[in-house]
mmCIF file of C-alpha atoms in Angstrom:
data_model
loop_
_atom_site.group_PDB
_atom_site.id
_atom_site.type_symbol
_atom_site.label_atom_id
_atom_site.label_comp_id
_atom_site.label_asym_id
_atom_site.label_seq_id
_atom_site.Cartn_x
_atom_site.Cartn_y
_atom_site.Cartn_z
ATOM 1 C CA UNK F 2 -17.752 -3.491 6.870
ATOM 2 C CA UNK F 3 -14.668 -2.230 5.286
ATOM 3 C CA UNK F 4 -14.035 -4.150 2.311
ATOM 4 C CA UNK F 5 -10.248 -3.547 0.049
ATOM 5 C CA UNK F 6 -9.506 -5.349 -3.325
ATOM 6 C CA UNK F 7 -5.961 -4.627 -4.869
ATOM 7 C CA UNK F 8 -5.004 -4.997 -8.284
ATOM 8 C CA UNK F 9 -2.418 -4.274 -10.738
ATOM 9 C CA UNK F 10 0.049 -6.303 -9.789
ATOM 10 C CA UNK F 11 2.121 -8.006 -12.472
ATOM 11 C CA UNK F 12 5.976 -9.191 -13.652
ATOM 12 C CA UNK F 13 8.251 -6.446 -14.420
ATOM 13 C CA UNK F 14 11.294 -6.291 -15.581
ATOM 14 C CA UNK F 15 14.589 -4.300 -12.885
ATOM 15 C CA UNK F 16 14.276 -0.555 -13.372
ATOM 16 C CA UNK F 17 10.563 -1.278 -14.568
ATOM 17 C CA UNK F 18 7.492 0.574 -13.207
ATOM 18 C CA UNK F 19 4.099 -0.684 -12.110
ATOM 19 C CA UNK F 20 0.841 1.285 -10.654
ATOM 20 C CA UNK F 21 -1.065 -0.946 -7.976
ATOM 21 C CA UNK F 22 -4.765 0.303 -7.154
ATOM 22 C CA UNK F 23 -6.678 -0.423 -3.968
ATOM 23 C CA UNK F 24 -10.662 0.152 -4.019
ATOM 24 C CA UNK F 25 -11.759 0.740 -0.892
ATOM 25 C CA UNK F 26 -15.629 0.945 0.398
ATOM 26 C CA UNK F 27 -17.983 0.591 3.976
ATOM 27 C CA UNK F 28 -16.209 3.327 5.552
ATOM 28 C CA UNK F 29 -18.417 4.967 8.028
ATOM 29 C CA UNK F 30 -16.518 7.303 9.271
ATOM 30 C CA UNK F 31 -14.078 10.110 8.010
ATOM 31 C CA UNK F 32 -11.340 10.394 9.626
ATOM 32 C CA UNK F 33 -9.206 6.646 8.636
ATOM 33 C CA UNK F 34 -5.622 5.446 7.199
ATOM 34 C CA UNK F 35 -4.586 3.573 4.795
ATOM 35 C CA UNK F 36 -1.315 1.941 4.159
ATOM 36 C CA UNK F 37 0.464 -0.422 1.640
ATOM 37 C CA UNK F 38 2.226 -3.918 3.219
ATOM 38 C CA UNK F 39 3.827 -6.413 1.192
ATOM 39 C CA UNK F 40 5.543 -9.739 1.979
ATOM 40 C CA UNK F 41 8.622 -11.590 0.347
ATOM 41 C CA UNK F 42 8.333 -15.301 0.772
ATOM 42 C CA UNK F 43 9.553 -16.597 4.396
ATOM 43 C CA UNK F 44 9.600 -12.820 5.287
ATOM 44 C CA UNK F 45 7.299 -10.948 7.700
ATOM 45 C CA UNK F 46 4.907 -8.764 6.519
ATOM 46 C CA UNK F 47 6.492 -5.112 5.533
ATOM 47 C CA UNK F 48 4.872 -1.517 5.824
ATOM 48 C CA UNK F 49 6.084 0.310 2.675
ATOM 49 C CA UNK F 50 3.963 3.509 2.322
ATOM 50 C CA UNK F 51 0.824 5.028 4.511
ATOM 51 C CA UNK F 52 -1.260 7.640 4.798
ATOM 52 C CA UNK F 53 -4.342 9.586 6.708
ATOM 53 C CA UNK F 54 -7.262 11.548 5.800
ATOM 54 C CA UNK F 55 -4.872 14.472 6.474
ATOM 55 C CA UNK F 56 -2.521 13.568 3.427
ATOM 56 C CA UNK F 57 0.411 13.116 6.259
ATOM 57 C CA UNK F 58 2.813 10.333 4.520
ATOM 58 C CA UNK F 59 5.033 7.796 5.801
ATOM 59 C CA UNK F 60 7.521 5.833 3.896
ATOM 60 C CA UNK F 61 9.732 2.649 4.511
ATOM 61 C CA UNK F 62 13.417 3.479 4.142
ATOM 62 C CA UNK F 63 13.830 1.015 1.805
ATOM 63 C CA UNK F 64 11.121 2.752 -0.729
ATOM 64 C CA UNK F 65 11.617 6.109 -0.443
ATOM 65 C CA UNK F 66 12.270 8.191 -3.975
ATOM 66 C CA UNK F 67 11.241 4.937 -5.172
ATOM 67 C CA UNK F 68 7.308 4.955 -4.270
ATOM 68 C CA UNK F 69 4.423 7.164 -4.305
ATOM 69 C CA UNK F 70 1.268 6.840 -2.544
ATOM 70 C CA UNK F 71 -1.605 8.565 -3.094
ATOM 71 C CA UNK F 72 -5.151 8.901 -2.554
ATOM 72 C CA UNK F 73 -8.062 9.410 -5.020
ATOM 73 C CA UNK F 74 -11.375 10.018 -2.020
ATOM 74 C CA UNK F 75 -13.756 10.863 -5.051
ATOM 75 C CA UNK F 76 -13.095 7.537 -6.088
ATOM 76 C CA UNK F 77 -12.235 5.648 -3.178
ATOM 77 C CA UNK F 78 -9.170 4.512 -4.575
ATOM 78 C CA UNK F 79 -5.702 3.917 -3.040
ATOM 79 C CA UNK F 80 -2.549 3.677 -5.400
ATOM 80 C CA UNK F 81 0.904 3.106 -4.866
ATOM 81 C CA UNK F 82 3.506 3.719 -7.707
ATOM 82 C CA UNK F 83 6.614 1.876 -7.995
ATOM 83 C CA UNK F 84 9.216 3.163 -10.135
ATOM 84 C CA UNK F 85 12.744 1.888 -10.007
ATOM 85 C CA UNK F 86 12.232 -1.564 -9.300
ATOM 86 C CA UNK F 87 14.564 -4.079 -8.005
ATOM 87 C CA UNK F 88 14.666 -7.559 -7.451
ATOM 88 C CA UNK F 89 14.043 -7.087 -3.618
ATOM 89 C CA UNK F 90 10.860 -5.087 -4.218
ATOM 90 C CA UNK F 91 9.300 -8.778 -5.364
ATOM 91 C CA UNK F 92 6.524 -9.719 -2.782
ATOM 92 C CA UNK F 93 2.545 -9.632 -2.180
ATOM 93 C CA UNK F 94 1.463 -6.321 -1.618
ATOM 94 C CA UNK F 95 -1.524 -5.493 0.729
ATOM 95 C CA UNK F 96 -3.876 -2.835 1.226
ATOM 96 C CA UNK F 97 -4.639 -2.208 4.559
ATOM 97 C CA UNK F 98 -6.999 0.384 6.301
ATOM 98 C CA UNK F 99 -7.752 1.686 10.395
ATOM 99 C CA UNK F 100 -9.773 4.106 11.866
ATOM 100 C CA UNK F 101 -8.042 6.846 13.004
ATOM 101 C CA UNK F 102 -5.266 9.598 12.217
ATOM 102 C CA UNK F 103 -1.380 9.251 11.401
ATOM 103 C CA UNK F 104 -0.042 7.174 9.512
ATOM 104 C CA UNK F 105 1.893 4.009 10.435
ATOM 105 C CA UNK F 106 3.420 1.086 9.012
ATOM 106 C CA UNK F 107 3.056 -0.972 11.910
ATOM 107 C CA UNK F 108 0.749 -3.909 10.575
ATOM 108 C CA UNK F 109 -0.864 -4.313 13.859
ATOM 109 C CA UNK F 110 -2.719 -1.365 13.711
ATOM 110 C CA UNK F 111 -5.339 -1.954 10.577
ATOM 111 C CA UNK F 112 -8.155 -3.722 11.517
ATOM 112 C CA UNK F 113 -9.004 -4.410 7.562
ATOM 113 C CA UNK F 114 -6.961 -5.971 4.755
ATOM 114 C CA UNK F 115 -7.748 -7.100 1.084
ATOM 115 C CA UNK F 116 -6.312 -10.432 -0.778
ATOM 116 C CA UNK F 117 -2.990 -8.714 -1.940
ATOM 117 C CA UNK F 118 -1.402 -8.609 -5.562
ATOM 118 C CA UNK F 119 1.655 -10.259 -6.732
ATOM 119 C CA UNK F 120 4.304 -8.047 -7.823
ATOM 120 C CA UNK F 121 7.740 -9.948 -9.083
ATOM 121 C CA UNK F 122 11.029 -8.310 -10.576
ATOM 122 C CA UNK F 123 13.298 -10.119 -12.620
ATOM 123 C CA UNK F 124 14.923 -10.289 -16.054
#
């Protein structure tokens, strides 16, 4: 069983930076995705960044020159930098993971999700 815990989530000030960190383990197979979500209060749940055992990328619109994803397979690790950060970047993030290649940011698609990580902007 896939299993994902996210941390690093925290208050930040606008313009602030934060580094969340997704440990990931049970994969039995290679080839998977993985892909960051979050979700505002009374909003539906939002892809933000993804990406594949091929290092193929996708990024939300909204994020873009804003966040990095990356992935650390030595370690198991997914992390998501957030530089930049506005008020409208405040939300749970999620860590999400599927069997398969591309990457998406279509939450229907990962079969396995950890607790998510508060993230808030203000001053």
């Amino acid at each position: 069983q896939v299993r994902l815990v996210e941390c690093g989530g925290m208050s930040v000030q606008p313009e602030g930076s934060l580094r969340l960190s997704c440990a990931a383990s049970g994969f039995t197979k290679p080839n998977y995705a993985m892909a960051w979500f979050r979700q505002a209060p009374g909003k539906g749940r939002e892809g933000v960044a993804s990406i594949d055992s091929e290092r193929r990328i996708q990024y939300a619109d909204s994020v873009k020159g804003r966040f990095t994803i990356s992935q650390d397979n030595a370690k198991n690790t997914l992390s998501l930098l957030l530089t930049n950060l506005k008020a409208e970047d405040t939300a749970v993030y999620y860590c999400a993971a599927r069997y398969g290649s591309g990457p998406s940011l279509f939450p229907g698609v990962y079969a396995y999700w950890g607790q998510g990580t508060q993230v808030t902007v203000s001053s």
